[in-house]
Short mmCIF file of C-alpha atoms and ligand atoms in Angstrom, two decimals:
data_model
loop_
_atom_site.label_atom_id
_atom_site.label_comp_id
_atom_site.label_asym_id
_atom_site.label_seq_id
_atom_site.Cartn_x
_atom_site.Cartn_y
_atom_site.Cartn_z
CA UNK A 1 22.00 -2.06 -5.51
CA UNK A 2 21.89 -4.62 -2.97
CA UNK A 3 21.99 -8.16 -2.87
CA UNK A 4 18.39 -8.77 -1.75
CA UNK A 5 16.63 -6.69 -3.88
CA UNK A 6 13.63 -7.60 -6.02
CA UNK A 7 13.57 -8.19 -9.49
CA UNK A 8 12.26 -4.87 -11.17
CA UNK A 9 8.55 -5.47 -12.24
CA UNK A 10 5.90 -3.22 -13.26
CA UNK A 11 2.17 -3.77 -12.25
CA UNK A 12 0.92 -5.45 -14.99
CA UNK A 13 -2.41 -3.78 -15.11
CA UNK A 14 -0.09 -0.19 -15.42
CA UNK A 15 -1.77 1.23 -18.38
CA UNK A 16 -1.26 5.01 -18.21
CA UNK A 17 -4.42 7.01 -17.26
CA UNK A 18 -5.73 8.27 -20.59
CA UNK A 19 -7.17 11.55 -19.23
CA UNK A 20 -4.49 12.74 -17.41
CA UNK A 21 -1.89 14.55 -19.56
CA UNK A 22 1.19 14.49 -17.21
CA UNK A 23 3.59 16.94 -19.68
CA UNK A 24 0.06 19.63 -19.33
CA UNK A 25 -0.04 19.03 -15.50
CA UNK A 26 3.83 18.86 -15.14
CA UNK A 27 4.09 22.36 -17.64
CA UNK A 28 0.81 24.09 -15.14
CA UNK A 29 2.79 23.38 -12.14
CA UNK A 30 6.08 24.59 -13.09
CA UNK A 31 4.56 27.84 -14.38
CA UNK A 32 2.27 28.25 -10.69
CA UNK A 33 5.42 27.42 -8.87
CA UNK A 34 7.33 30.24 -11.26
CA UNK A 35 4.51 32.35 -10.28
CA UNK A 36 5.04 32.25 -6.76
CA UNK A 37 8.34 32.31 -6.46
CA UNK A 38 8.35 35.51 -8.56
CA UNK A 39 5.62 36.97 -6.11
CA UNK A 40 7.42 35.84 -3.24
CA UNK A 41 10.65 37.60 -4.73
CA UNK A 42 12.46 34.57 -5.12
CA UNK A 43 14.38 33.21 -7.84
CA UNK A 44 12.57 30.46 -9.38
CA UNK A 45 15.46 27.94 -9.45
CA UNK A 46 15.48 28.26 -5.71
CA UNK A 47 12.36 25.65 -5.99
CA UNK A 48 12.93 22.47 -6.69
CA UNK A 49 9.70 20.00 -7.79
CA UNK A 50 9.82 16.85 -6.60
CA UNK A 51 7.11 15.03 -8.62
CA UNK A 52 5.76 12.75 -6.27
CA UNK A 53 4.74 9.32 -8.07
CA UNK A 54 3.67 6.87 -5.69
CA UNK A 55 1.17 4.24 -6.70
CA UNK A 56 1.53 5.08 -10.45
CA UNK A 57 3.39 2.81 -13.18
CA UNK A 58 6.15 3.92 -15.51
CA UNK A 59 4.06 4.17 -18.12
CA UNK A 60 2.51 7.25 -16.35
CA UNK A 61 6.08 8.33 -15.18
CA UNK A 62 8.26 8.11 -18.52
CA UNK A 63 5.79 11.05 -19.90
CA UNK A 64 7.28 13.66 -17.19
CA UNK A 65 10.63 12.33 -17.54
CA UNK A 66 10.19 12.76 -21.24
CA UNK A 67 9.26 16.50 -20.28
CA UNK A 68 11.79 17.08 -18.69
CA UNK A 69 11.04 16.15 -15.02
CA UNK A 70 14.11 14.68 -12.65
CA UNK A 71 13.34 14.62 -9.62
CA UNK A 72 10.68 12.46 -7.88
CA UNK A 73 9.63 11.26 -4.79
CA UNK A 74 8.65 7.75 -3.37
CA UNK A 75 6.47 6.97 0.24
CA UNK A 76 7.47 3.29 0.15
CA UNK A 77 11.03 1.30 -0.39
CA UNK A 78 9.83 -1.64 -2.35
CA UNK A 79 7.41 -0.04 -4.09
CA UNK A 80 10.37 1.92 -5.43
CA UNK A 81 12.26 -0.69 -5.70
CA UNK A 82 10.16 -2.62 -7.57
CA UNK A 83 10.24 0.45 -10.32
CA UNK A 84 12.99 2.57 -10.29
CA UNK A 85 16.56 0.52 -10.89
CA UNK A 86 15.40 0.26 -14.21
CA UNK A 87 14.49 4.01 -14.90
CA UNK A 88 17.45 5.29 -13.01
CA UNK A 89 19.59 2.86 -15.08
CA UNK A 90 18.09 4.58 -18.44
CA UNK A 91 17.73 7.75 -17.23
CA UNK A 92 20.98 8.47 -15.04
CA UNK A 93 19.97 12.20 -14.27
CA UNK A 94 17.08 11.26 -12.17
CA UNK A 95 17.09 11.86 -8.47
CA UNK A 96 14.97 10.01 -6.47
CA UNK A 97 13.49 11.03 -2.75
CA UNK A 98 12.13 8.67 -0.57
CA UNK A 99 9.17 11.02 1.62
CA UNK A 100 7.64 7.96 3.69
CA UNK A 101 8.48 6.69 6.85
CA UNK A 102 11.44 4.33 6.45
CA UNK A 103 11.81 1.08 8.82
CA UNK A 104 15.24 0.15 9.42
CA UNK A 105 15.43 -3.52 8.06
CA UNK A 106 14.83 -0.93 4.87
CA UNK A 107 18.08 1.03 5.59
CA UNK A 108 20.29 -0.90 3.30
CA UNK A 109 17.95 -0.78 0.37
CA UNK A 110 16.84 2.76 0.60
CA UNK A 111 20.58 4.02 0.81
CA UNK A 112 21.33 2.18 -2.17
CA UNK A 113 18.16 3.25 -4.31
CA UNK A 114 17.57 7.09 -3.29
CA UNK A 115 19.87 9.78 -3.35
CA UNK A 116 17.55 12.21 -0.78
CA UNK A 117 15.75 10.76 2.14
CA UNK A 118 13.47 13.68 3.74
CA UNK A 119 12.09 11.55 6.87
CA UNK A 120 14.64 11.32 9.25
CA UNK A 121 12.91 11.17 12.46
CA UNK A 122 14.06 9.19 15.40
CA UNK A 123 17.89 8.29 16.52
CA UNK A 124 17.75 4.55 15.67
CA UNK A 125 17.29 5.27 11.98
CA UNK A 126 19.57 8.41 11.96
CA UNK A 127 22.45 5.81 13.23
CA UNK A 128 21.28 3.04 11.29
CA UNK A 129 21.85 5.20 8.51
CA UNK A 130 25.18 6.97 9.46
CA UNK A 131 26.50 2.78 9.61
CA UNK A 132 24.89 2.12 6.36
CA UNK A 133 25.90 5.44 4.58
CA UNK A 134 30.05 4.34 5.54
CA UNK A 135 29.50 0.80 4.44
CA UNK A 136 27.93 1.38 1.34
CA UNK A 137 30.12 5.16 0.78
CA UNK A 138 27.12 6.46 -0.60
CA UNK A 139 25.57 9.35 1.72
CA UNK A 140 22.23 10.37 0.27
CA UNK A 141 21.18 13.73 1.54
CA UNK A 142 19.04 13.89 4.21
CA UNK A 143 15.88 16.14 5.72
CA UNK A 144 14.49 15.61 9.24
CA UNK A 145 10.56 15.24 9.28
CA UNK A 146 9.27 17.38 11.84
CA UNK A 147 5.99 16.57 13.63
CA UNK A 148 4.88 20.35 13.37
CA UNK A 149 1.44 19.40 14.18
CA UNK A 150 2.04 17.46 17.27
CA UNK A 151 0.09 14.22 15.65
CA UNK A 152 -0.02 11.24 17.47
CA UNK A 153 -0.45 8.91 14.56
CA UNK A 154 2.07 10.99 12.52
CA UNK A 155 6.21 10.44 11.78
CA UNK A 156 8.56 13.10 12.50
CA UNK A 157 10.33 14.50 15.61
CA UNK A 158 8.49 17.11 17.94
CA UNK A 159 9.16 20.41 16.91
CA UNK A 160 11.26 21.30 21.19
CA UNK A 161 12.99 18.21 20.20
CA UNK A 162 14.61 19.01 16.48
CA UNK A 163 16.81 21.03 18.04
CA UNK A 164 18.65 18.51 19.55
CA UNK A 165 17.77 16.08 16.71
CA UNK A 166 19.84 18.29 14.37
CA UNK A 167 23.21 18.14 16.69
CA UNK A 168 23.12 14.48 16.63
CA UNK A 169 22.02 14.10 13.18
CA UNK A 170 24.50 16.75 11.53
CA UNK A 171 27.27 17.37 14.59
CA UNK A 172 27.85 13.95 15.55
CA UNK A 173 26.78 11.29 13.44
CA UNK A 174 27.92 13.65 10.43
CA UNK A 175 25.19 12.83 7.92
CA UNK A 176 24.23 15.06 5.04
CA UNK A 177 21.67 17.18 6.38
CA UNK A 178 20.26 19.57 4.20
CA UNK A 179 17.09 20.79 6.00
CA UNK A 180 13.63 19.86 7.81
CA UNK A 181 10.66 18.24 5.96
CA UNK A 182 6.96 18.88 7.12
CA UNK A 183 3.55 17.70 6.11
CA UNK A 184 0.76 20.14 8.14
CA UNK A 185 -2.31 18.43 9.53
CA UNK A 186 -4.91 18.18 6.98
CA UNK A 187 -7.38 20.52 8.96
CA UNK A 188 -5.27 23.26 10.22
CA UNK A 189 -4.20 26.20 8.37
CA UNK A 190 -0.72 24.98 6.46
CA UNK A 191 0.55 28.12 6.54
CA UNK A 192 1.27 28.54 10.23
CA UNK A 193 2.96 25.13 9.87
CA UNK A 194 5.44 26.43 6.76
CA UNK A 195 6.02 29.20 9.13
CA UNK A 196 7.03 27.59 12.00
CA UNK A 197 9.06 24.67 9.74
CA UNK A 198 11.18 27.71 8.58
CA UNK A 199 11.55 29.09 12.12
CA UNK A 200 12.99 25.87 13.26
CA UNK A 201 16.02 25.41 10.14
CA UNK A 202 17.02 29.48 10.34
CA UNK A 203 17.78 28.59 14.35
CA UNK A 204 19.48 25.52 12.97
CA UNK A 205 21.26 27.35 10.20
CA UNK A 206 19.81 25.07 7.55
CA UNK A 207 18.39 26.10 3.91
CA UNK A 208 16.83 22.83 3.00
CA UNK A 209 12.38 23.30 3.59
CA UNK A 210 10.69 20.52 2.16
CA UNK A 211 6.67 21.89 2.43
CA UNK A 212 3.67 21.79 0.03
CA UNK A 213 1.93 19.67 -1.39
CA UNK A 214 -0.50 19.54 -4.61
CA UNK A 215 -3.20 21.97 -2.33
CA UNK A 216 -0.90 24.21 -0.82
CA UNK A 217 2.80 24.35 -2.51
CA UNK A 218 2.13 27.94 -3.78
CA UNK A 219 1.48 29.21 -0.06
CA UNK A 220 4.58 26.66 0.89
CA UNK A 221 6.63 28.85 -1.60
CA UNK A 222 5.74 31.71 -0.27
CA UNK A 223 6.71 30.31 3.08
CA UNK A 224 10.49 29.66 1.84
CA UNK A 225 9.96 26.31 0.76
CA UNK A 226 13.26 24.98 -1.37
CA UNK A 227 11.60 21.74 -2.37
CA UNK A 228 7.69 21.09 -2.79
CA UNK A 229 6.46 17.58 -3.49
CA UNK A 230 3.47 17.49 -5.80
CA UNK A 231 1.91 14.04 -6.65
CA UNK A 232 -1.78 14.43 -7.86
CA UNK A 233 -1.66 17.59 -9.97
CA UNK A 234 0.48 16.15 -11.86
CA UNK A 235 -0.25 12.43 -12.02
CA UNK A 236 -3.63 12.70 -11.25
CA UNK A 237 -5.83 10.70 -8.96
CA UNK A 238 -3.86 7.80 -6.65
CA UNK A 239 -4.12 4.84 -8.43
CA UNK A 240 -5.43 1.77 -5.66
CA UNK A 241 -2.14 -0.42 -4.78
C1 PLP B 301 1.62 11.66 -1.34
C2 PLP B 301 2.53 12.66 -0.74
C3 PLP B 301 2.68 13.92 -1.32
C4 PLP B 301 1.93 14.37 -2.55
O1 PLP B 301 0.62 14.65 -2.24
P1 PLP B 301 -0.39 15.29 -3.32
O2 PLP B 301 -1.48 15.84 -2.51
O3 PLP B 301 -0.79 14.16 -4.20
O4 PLP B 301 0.37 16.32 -4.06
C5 PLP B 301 3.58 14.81 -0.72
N1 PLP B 301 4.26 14.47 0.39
C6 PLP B 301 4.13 13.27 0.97
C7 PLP B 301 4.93 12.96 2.19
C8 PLP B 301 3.27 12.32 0.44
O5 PLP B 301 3.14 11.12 1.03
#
């Protein structure tokens, strides 16, 4: 961990949602993602759920990790910060995945806390984070976000440039790059999105395809996607920050 980093506090006000039965939700969602990795003809194992917990308290996570859940995913550095030291430290097998934009005064702290960070999207960070990754010897895996919908007020590289993102991110910085993360716009057909995500790592030769989300991760699967990241059908509602 590094040297600046805040003490670990929970919200106080974190009571767990009583409604919400996160080992129900958690036990629904691994059986849909089964599902459609079976109808897809895929092995279910080639999915991995990343059980996306932003804005809710450890009282609402320790129920999935309880269940058996390992990996999740975090939009926002000191949010994580501020809760996961702690779990990691008692629950060593979690991985953790940062899937928000990352700022690069964050750099330090995010290679330290999470051991996958899916947005990758602009050379500044991607060198930022080759530097940090040899001074810290800790190299997280990491996913380029790709701009699939052309968005202006959206992260990720456009998709004629990822090309040529890869080579510098892979070839010659030499960071662990494991695939391509997307997240569709919310009014277009995801689908087409998944499609082209997938188009874009086979020319690239890489397996990683982060895509789907709690509306669409079956489809996503059936797209190819290796990782889906799932936050409200299995935490429920956001909780306000
Ligand atoms: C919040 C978030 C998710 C999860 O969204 P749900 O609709 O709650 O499943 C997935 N990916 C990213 C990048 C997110 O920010």
């Amino acid at each position: 961990m590094s040297a600046n980093e805040e003490p670990a506090v929970t919200d106080p006000d974190a009571d767990p949602d009583v409604d919400v039965d996160v080992a129900a939700n958690l036990a629904a969602v691994n059986n849909a993602i089964a599902a459609a990795a079976d109808g897809a003809g895929r092995a279910g194992d080639q999915v991995t759920l990343v059980a996306v917990s932003k804005t809710q308290p450890g009282a609402a996570i320790l129920p999935a990790i309880a269940a058996g859940q390992r990996v999740f995913g975090e939009n926002r550095v000191q949010e994580a910060l501020a809760k996961w030291p702690d779990l990691k430290a008692a629950h060593p097998a979690v991985r953790l995945h940062l899937i928000g934009p990352l700022q690069t005064n964050k750099v330090r702290d995010a290679v330290a806390l999470f051991d996958v960070i899916e947005t990758v999207d602009r050379p500044k960070l991607a060198r930022a984070l080759a530097r940090e990754m040899a001074k810290q010897e800790r190299r997280p895996a990491c996913y380029i976000q790709v701009n699939t919908g052309e968005e202006a007020q959206k992260a990720g590289v456009l998709p004629e440039e990822t090309d040529a993102f890869v080579t510098l991110v892979r070839d010659e910085l030499g960071l662990n790059l494991a695939g391509l993360m997307c997240i569709p716009p919310i009014e277009e057909e995801a689908s087409l999105h998944f499609a082209l995500l997938r188009q874009i790592a086979r020319r690239n030769g890489l397996d990683g395809l982060s895509m789907g989300m709690s509306a669409d991760y079956p489809v996503a699967i059936q797209f190819g996607a290796t990782l889906v990241r799932v936050g409200t059908a299995i935490f429920g509602a956001r909780r306000p920050m």
